Amino acid sequence: MKILAIETSCDETAAAVVEDGRYILSSAVASQIERHKIYGGVVPEIASRCHIEAISYVTSKALNDSGCTLKSIDAIAVTYAPGLIGSLLVGVNFAKGLALANNLPLISVHHLRAHVAANYITYQDLVPPFLCLIVSGGHSHIVEVKGYTDLKVIGQTRDDAAGEALDKVARVMGMPYPGGANLDKQAEKGNEKAYKLPRPFLKDSEYDFSFSGLKTAVINLVHNSKQKGEIVDEKDMSASFRAAVVDCLMNNFIKAAKNLGYNKLVLAGGVAANTLLRRRLNEECKRKNWKAYIPDISLCGDNAAMVGAQAYYEYECGNVATMDLNAYATLSIDNLI
Ligand code: KG4
Ligand code: ZN
């Protein structure tokens, strides 16, 4: 089954053709980074307009690159939640038009489920059940993936997402947007023990995270140093902060796997590109004789191939959308509309 998938939930306009949920026939991504860079973050109104400008071209490119025409496509898939509402609506309406005009089924896909599914492409032998850590710019979840469309959140952030905290700290240190990847690069050259930072663990919850206190501790440290005319070592601070974030993520993830009896541990989301997080999961799983699944770097950030992968399994279990499909800025991964 060949699915033409569309993704516009944030600042990447993407389209892809994916076969049987596992094989990428084509994947096109138009990034808006240059348009948002001068503002230091994504401006939602600009993002929506950029999606409108790019979506037609990106979809044609994905079709052409795959060697398919719309006649050989079996279904249209689209991310409908969660994300920036204006951005999501561009993709949803474009996908509806394509499905209606070509008399094809429309499959609505949850963005975080799609991030999980990036792993089905990287690892063609990966099947649920497994435990997944989804870490992106907007979410930090520990999810039990019991089946392709049967997911249960067991832990999540109470405040900032890991990616959001990394981006904000990077910005305060003067790194260009998008900060997370730049901070990761600097951290590779720094000493993670140079600055002593807290590892906030919540007493009343085993698996939830909190990153805003940690983020504020670093921001205050940077500001205070600046006021005193002291220099903050960018590489050392990046390394120290990255280590604190990864410690918090890994601590809960490993604890959950032990308590719930999972030995297949999967990473997903933009922050899954983080060098230390990838290294730590590999090391930890090796030590315990567990199996680590980490998506190919090209599939960590937002793309439409992962949407096409998840769409295949949504379709298989009968999740087909109707023409009154709406977009939702927030929506739980385990309780779809
Ligand atoms: O999944 P994603 O592309 O978009 C959302 O769904 O939010 O994730 C974007 C996030 C951003 O916060 C970005 O800074 C972060 O992923 N990110 C990284 C790295 N590459 C991207 N964070 C840490 N290390 C990286 N190498
Ligand atoms: Zn994402």
Short mmCIF file of C-alpha atoms and ligand atoms in Angstrom, two decimals:
data_model
loop_
_atom_site.label_atom_id
_atom_site.label_comp_id
_atom_site.label_asym_id
_atom_site.label_seq_id
_atom_site.Cartn_x
_atom_site.Cartn_y
_atom_site.Cartn_z
CA MET A 1 0.00 0.00 0.00
CA LYS A 2 1.43 3.37 -1.05
CA ILE A 3 0.56 6.37 1.12
CA LEU A 4 1.18 10.00 0.24
CA ALA A 5 1.71 11.74 3.58
CA ILE A 6 1.74 15.41 4.51
CA GLU A 7 3.17 17.09 7.62
CA THR A 8 2.79 20.78 8.54
CA SER A 9 2.46 20.81 12.33
CA CYS A 10 5.23 23.32 13.05
CA ASP A 11 7.90 24.91 10.86
CA GLU A 12 8.64 22.17 8.33
CA THR A 13 6.49 21.65 5.24
CA ALA A 14 6.94 17.99 4.37
CA ALA A 15 5.51 15.35 2.03
CA ALA A 16 6.53 11.74 1.46
CA VAL A 17 5.47 8.53 -0.23
CA VAL A 18 5.79 5.47 2.03
CA GLU A 19 5.08 1.85 1.14
CA ASP A 20 3.52 -0.57 3.64
CA GLY A 21 4.50 1.60 6.60
CA ARG A 22 8.17 0.67 6.33
CA TYR A 23 9.75 1.80 3.06
CA ILE A 24 10.39 5.40 2.01
CA LEU A 25 9.87 5.90 -1.72
CA SER A 26 10.47 9.65 -1.37
CA SER A 27 10.64 12.29 1.34
CA ALA A 28 10.71 16.05 0.77
CA VAL A 29 11.09 18.65 3.53
CA ALA A 30 11.04 22.44 3.12
CA SER A 31 12.47 23.99 6.26
CA GLN A 32 11.41 27.48 7.39
CA ILE A 33 14.42 27.99 9.68
CA GLU A 34 15.77 30.98 7.74
CA ARG A 35 12.37 32.73 7.93
CA HIS A 36 12.13 32.40 11.73
CA LYS A 37 15.81 32.78 12.67
CA ILE A 38 15.74 36.57 13.08
CA TYR A 39 12.97 36.23 15.70
CA GLY A 40 14.82 33.54 17.69
CA GLY A 41 11.90 31.11 17.47
CA VAL A 42 8.91 30.04 15.39
CA VAL A 43 6.37 32.82 14.65
CA PRO A 44 3.06 30.95 14.14
CA GLU A 45 1.52 33.37 11.64
CA ILE A 46 4.65 33.33 9.47
CA ALA A 47 4.76 29.52 9.71
CA SER A 48 1.20 29.17 8.36
CA ARG A 49 1.95 31.48 5.44
CA CYS A 50 5.17 29.63 4.60
CA HIS A 51 3.27 26.31 4.57
CA ILE A 52 0.77 27.76 2.09
CA GLU A 53 3.63 28.90 -0.16
CA ALA A 54 5.47 25.55 -0.04
CA ILE A 55 2.89 22.77 0.24
CA SER A 56 1.99 22.40 -3.40
CA TYR A 57 5.60 22.30 -4.58
CA VAL A 58 6.75 19.96 -1.79
CA THR A 59 3.93 17.49 -2.47
CA SER A 60 4.64 17.47 -6.23
CA LYS A 61 8.31 16.90 -5.51
CA ALA A 62 7.56 13.94 -3.21
CA LEU A 63 5.28 12.42 -5.86
CA ASN A 64 7.82 12.93 -8.68
CA ASP A 65 10.75 11.63 -6.61
CA SER A 66 8.80 8.48 -5.73
CA GLY A 67 8.12 7.70 -9.38
CA CYS A 68 4.40 7.54 -8.56
CA THR A 69 1.47 9.48 -9.89
CA LEU A 70 -1.68 10.09 -7.89
CA LYS A 71 -3.21 7.15 -9.77
CA SER A 72 -0.81 4.72 -8.09
CA ILE A 73 -1.33 6.20 -4.60
CA ASP A 74 -3.70 4.26 -2.31
CA ALA A 75 -4.36 6.82 0.43
CA ILE A 76 -3.59 10.35 1.61
CA ALA A 77 -2.35 10.85 5.17
CA VAL A 78 -1.97 14.06 7.15
CA THR A 79 -0.88 15.21 10.61
CA TYR A 80 -3.97 16.71 12.29
CA ALA A 81 -2.72 17.20 15.89
CA PRO A 82 -0.99 18.41 18.02
CA GLY A 83 0.85 21.49 16.75
CA LEU A 84 0.40 25.10 15.69
CA ILE A 85 -3.24 25.31 14.71
CA GLY A 86 -2.75 27.58 11.66
CA SER A 87 0.05 25.34 10.37
CA LEU A 88 -1.92 22.13 10.91
CA LEU A 89 -4.95 23.56 9.10
CA VAL A 90 -2.90 24.18 5.94
CA GLY A 91 -1.90 20.51 5.76
CA VAL A 92 -5.32 19.17 6.73
CA ASN A 93 -7.15 21.23 4.12
CA PHE A 94 -4.63 20.44 1.39
CA ALA A 95 -4.85 16.71 2.19
CA LYS A 96 -8.66 16.82 2.18
CA GLY A 97 -8.62 18.44 -1.25
CA LEU A 98 -6.25 15.81 -2.61
CA ALA A 99 -8.26 12.93 -1.15
CA LEU A 100 -11.58 14.29 -2.38
CA ALA A 101 -10.37 15.15 -5.88
CA ASN A 102 -8.74 11.74 -6.35
CA ASN A 103 -11.34 9.68 -4.53
CA LEU A 104 -8.79 8.36 -2.05
CA PRO A 105 -9.18 7.50 1.65
CA LEU A 106 -7.94 10.17 4.08
CA ILE A 107 -5.97 9.05 7.15
CA SER A 108 -5.47 11.44 10.05
CA VAL A 109 -2.26 10.94 12.04
CA HIS A 110 -1.27 12.12 15.52
CA HIS A 111 2.12 13.88 15.30
CA LEU A 112 3.67 12.07 18.28
CA ARG A 113 2.50 8.66 17.05
CA ALA A 114 4.26 9.56 13.81
CA HIS A 115 7.49 10.32 15.69
CA VAL A 116 7.29 6.83 17.24
CA ALA A 117 6.71 5.35 13.77
CA ALA A 118 9.97 6.86 12.46
CA ASN A 119 11.48 3.81 14.15
CA TYR A 120 9.44 1.38 12.00
CA ILE A 121 11.32 2.77 9.00
CA THR A 122 14.77 2.67 10.62
CA TYR A 123 14.15 -0.82 12.06
CA GLN A 124 12.02 -2.94 9.76
CA ASP A 125 11.92 -5.70 12.40
CA LEU A 126 10.64 -3.47 15.21
CA VAL A 127 7.15 -4.43 16.39
CA PRO A 128 5.26 -3.41 19.54
CA PRO A 129 5.19 -3.87 22.49
CA PHE A 130 8.01 -1.55 23.59
CA LEU A 131 8.63 1.46 25.80
CA CYS A 132 9.22 4.79 24.06
CA LEU A 133 10.71 8.10 25.17
CA ILE A 134 9.25 10.83 22.96
CA VAL A 135 11.22 14.05 23.27
CA SER A 136 10.49 17.00 21.01
CA GLY A 137 10.18 20.77 21.10
CA GLY A 138 6.72 20.57 22.61
CA HIS A 139 6.55 17.21 24.41
CA SER A 140 8.48 14.91 26.75
CA HIS A 141 6.56 11.67 27.21
CA ILE A 142 7.27 8.14 28.34
CA VAL A 143 4.82 5.98 26.43
CA GLU A 144 3.96 2.31 26.54
CA VAL A 145 3.48 1.28 22.90
CA LYS A 146 1.35 -1.84 23.41
CA GLY A 147 0.30 -1.97 19.76
CA TYR A 148 0.71 0.23 16.68
CA THR A 149 -2.41 2.18 17.63
CA ASP A 150 -2.59 1.29 21.33
CA LEU A 151 -0.40 3.74 23.24
CA LYS A 152 -0.48 4.78 26.89
CA VAL A 153 1.30 7.79 28.40
CA ILE A 154 2.83 6.88 31.76
CA GLY A 155 4.97 9.96 32.33
CA GLN A 156 5.22 13.47 30.91
CA THR A 157 6.62 16.89 31.63
CA ARG A 158 4.75 19.07 34.10
CA ASP A 159 6.10 22.26 32.52
CA ASP A 160 8.67 22.75 29.72
CA ALA A 161 9.47 20.05 27.18
CA ALA A 162 13.11 18.94 27.02
CA GLY A 163 13.56 20.49 23.56
CA GLU A 164 11.95 23.75 24.67
CA ALA A 165 14.33 24.00 27.68
CA LEU A 166 17.37 23.25 25.48
CA ASP A 167 16.24 25.87 22.94
CA LYS A 168 15.71 28.55 25.61
CA VAL A 169 19.06 27.98 27.31
CA ALA A 170 20.80 28.03 23.91
CA ARG A 171 19.09 31.31 23.11
CA VAL A 172 20.15 32.92 26.41
CA MET A 173 23.73 31.92 25.63
CA GLY A 174 23.39 33.67 22.26
CA MET A 175 23.26 30.62 20.00
CA PRO A 176 21.19 30.90 16.81
CA TYR A 177 17.79 29.22 16.44
CA PRO A 178 17.18 26.28 16.47
CA GLY A 179 19.17 26.11 19.69
CA GLY A 180 18.95 22.44 20.69
CA ALA A 181 21.17 21.17 17.88
CA ASN A 182 23.69 24.01 18.31
CA LEU A 183 23.87 23.45 22.08
CA ASP A 184 24.49 19.75 21.42
CA LYS A 185 27.44 20.60 19.15
CA GLN A 186 28.99 22.94 21.74
CA ALA A 187 28.39 20.41 24.51
CA GLU A 188 30.45 17.80 22.68
CA LYS A 189 33.48 20.06 23.21
CA GLY A 190 32.78 20.94 26.86
CA ASN A 191 33.18 19.53 30.37
CA GLU A 192 29.83 18.38 31.80
CA LYS A 193 31.15 18.61 35.37
CA ALA A 194 32.15 22.28 35.07
CA TYR A 195 28.86 23.66 36.39
CA LYS A 196 26.88 21.94 39.15
CA LEU A 197 23.22 21.93 38.13
CA PRO A 198 20.18 20.39 39.83
CA ARG A 199 18.49 17.18 38.65
CA PRO A 200 14.87 17.90 39.52
CA PHE A 201 12.95 14.72 40.35
CA LEU A 202 9.30 14.92 41.33
CA LYS A 203 8.48 13.27 44.63
CA ASP A 204 4.81 12.63 43.89
CA SER A 205 5.33 10.97 40.52
CA GLU A 206 7.64 8.21 39.41
CA TYR A 207 7.84 9.03 35.72
CA ASP A 208 6.93 12.72 35.21
CA PHE A 209 9.55 15.33 34.36
CA SER A 210 10.07 19.00 35.23
CA PHE A 211 12.58 21.06 33.29
CA SER A 212 11.56 24.67 34.01
CA GLY A 213 13.44 24.92 37.36
CA LEU A 214 16.60 23.55 35.79
CA LYS A 215 16.23 25.91 32.84
CA THR A 216 15.68 28.92 35.13
CA ALA A 217 18.72 27.95 37.26
CA VAL A 218 20.91 28.13 34.15
CA ILE A 219 19.34 31.32 32.82
CA ASN A 220 19.87 33.03 36.22
CA LEU A 221 23.46 31.80 36.36
CA VAL A 222 24.15 33.19 32.88
CA HIS A 223 22.49 36.56 33.66
CA ASN A 224 24.24 36.93 37.04
CA SER A 225 27.61 36.15 35.50
CA LYS A 226 27.01 38.72 32.75
CA GLN A 227 26.09 41.39 35.35
CA LYS A 228 29.30 40.69 37.26
CA GLY A 229 31.31 40.82 34.07
CA GLU A 230 32.25 37.15 34.41
CA ILE A 231 32.49 34.90 31.39
CA VAL A 232 30.31 31.81 31.14
CA ASP A 233 32.11 29.10 29.21
CA GLU A 234 29.61 28.27 26.46
CA LYS A 235 30.95 24.77 25.84
CA ASP A 236 31.12 23.81 29.51
CA MET A 237 27.69 25.24 30.30
CA SER A 238 26.19 23.48 27.26
CA ALA A 239 27.76 20.20 28.38
CA SER A 240 26.61 20.63 32.00
CA PHE A 241 23.04 21.54 31.05
CA ARG A 242 22.75 18.79 28.43
CA ALA A 243 24.00 16.24 30.97
CA ALA A 244 21.40 17.38 33.53
CA VAL A 245 18.54 17.12 31.01
CA VAL A 246 19.69 13.71 29.78
CA ASP A 247 20.11 12.43 33.37
CA CYS A 248 16.49 13.37 34.17
CA LEU A 249 15.19 11.74 30.96
CA MET A 250 17.23 8.56 31.33
CA ASN A 251 16.52 8.13 35.04
CA ASN A 252 12.75 7.94 34.55
CA PHE A 253 12.93 6.02 31.30
CA ILE A 254 15.12 3.26 32.74
CA LYS A 255 13.08 3.16 35.96
CA ALA A 256 9.87 2.73 33.98
CA ALA A 257 11.38 -0.03 31.84
CA LYS A 258 12.53 -1.93 34.94
CA ASN A 259 9.23 -1.52 36.78
CA LEU A 260 7.05 -2.42 33.80
CA GLY A 261 9.27 -5.17 32.41
CA TYR A 262 10.26 -3.72 29.02
CA ASN A 263 13.59 -4.63 27.41
CA LYS A 264 12.96 -2.89 24.07
CA LEU A 265 13.63 0.84 24.54
CA VAL A 266 12.84 3.27 21.73
CA LEU A 267 13.68 6.97 21.24
CA ALA A 268 11.54 9.38 19.22
CA GLY A 269 11.21 13.11 18.42
CA GLY A 270 13.58 15.93 17.51
CA VAL A 271 15.63 15.60 20.72
CA ALA A 272 16.30 11.94 19.82
CA ALA A 273 18.99 13.50 17.58
CA ASN A 274 20.88 14.50 20.73
CA THR A 275 24.34 12.96 20.76
CA LEU A 276 24.51 12.33 24.51
CA LEU A 277 20.99 10.90 24.76
CA ARG A 278 21.72 8.46 21.92
CA ARG A 279 25.03 7.48 23.49
CA ARG A 280 23.56 7.02 26.97
CA LEU A 281 20.65 4.87 25.78
CA ASN A 282 22.99 2.65 23.76
CA GLU A 283 25.35 2.24 26.72
CA GLU A 284 22.59 1.58 29.25
CA CYS A 285 20.89 -1.03 27.04
CA LYS A 286 24.20 -2.74 26.30
CA ARG A 287 24.94 -2.98 30.03
CA LYS A 288 21.54 -4.49 30.76
CA ASN A 289 21.41 -6.69 27.69
CA TRP A 290 18.36 -4.78 26.48
CA LYS A 291 17.79 -3.55 22.92
CA ALA A 292 17.97 0.18 22.05
CA TYR A 293 16.12 1.53 19.01
CA ILE A 294 17.16 5.01 17.92
CA PRO A 295 15.79 6.56 14.72
CA ASP A 296 18.08 7.53 11.91
CA ILE A 297 19.09 11.19 12.42
CA SER A 298 17.22 12.18 9.22
CA LEU A 299 13.96 10.87 10.75
CA CYS A 300 14.25 12.48 14.22
CA GLY A 301 13.06 15.97 13.27
CA ASP A 302 9.71 16.63 11.65
CA ASN A 303 9.20 14.83 8.32
CA ALA A 304 6.32 13.25 6.44
CA ALA A 305 7.83 9.76 6.03
CA MET A 306 7.07 9.04 9.69
CA VAL A 307 3.48 10.20 9.09
CA GLY A 308 3.16 7.78 6.18
CA ALA A 309 4.54 4.97 8.35
CA GLN A 310 2.04 5.48 11.17
CA ALA A 311 -0.80 6.07 8.68
CA TYR A 312 -0.40 2.52 7.35
CA TYR A 313 -1.10 1.07 10.80
CA GLU A 314 -3.95 3.53 11.50
CA TYR A 315 -5.54 2.44 8.20
CA GLU A 316 -5.03 -1.24 9.02
CA CYS A 317 -7.02 -0.83 12.21
CA GLY A 318 -9.80 1.08 10.48
CA ASN A 319 -8.92 4.66 11.43
CA VAL A 320 -10.06 6.46 8.29
CA ALA A 321 -11.03 10.15 8.50
CA THR A 322 -14.04 11.85 7.00
CA MET A 323 -14.21 15.15 5.15
CA ASP A 324 -15.18 17.00 8.33
CA LEU A 325 -11.74 16.26 9.82
CA ASN A 326 -10.52 19.19 11.94
CA ALA A 327 -7.06 20.10 13.30
CA TYR A 328 -6.31 20.29 17.05
CA ALA A 329 -3.53 22.25 18.75
CA THR A 330 -3.49 19.80 21.65
CA LEU A 331 -4.55 16.17 21.71
CA SER A 332 -3.46 13.26 23.87
CA ILE A 333 -1.61 10.45 22.08
CA ASP A 334 -3.78 7.79 23.75
CA ASN A 335 -7.20 9.37 23.35
CA LEU A 336 -7.73 10.38 19.73
CA ILE A 337 -10.68 12.29 18.33
O1 KG4 B 1 10.19 16.84 16.83
P1 KG4 B 1 10.69 18.17 16.46
O2 KG4 B 1 11.43 18.34 15.16
O3 KG4 B 1 9.53 19.22 16.48
C1 KG4 B 1 8.49 19.12 17.41
O4 KG4 B 1 7.60 18.26 17.20
O5 KG4 B 1 8.59 19.86 18.41
O6 KG4 B 1 11.63 18.64 17.66
C2 KG4 B 1 12.27 19.87 17.64
C3 KG4 B 1 13.16 19.96 18.87
C4 KG4 B 1 13.71 21.36 19.08
O7 KG4 B 1 13.53 21.74 20.43
C5 KG4 B 1 15.18 21.18 18.73
O8 KG4 B 1 16.01 22.08 19.41
C6 KG4 B 1 15.41 19.77 19.20
O9 KG4 B 1 14.28 19.08 18.75
N1 KG4 B 1 16.65 19.19 18.66
C7 KG4 B 1 17.68 18.81 19.44
C8 KG4 B 1 18.70 18.34 18.57
N2 KG4 B 1 18.25 18.46 17.29
C9 KG4 B 1 16.99 18.99 17.37
N3 KG4 B 1 17.82 18.80 20.77
C10 KG4 B 1 18.96 18.32 21.27
N4 KG4 B 1 19.98 17.86 20.53
C11 KG4 B 1 19.90 17.85 19.18
N5 KG4 B 1 20.92 17.38 18.44
ZN ZN B 2 7.78 16.82 15.92
#
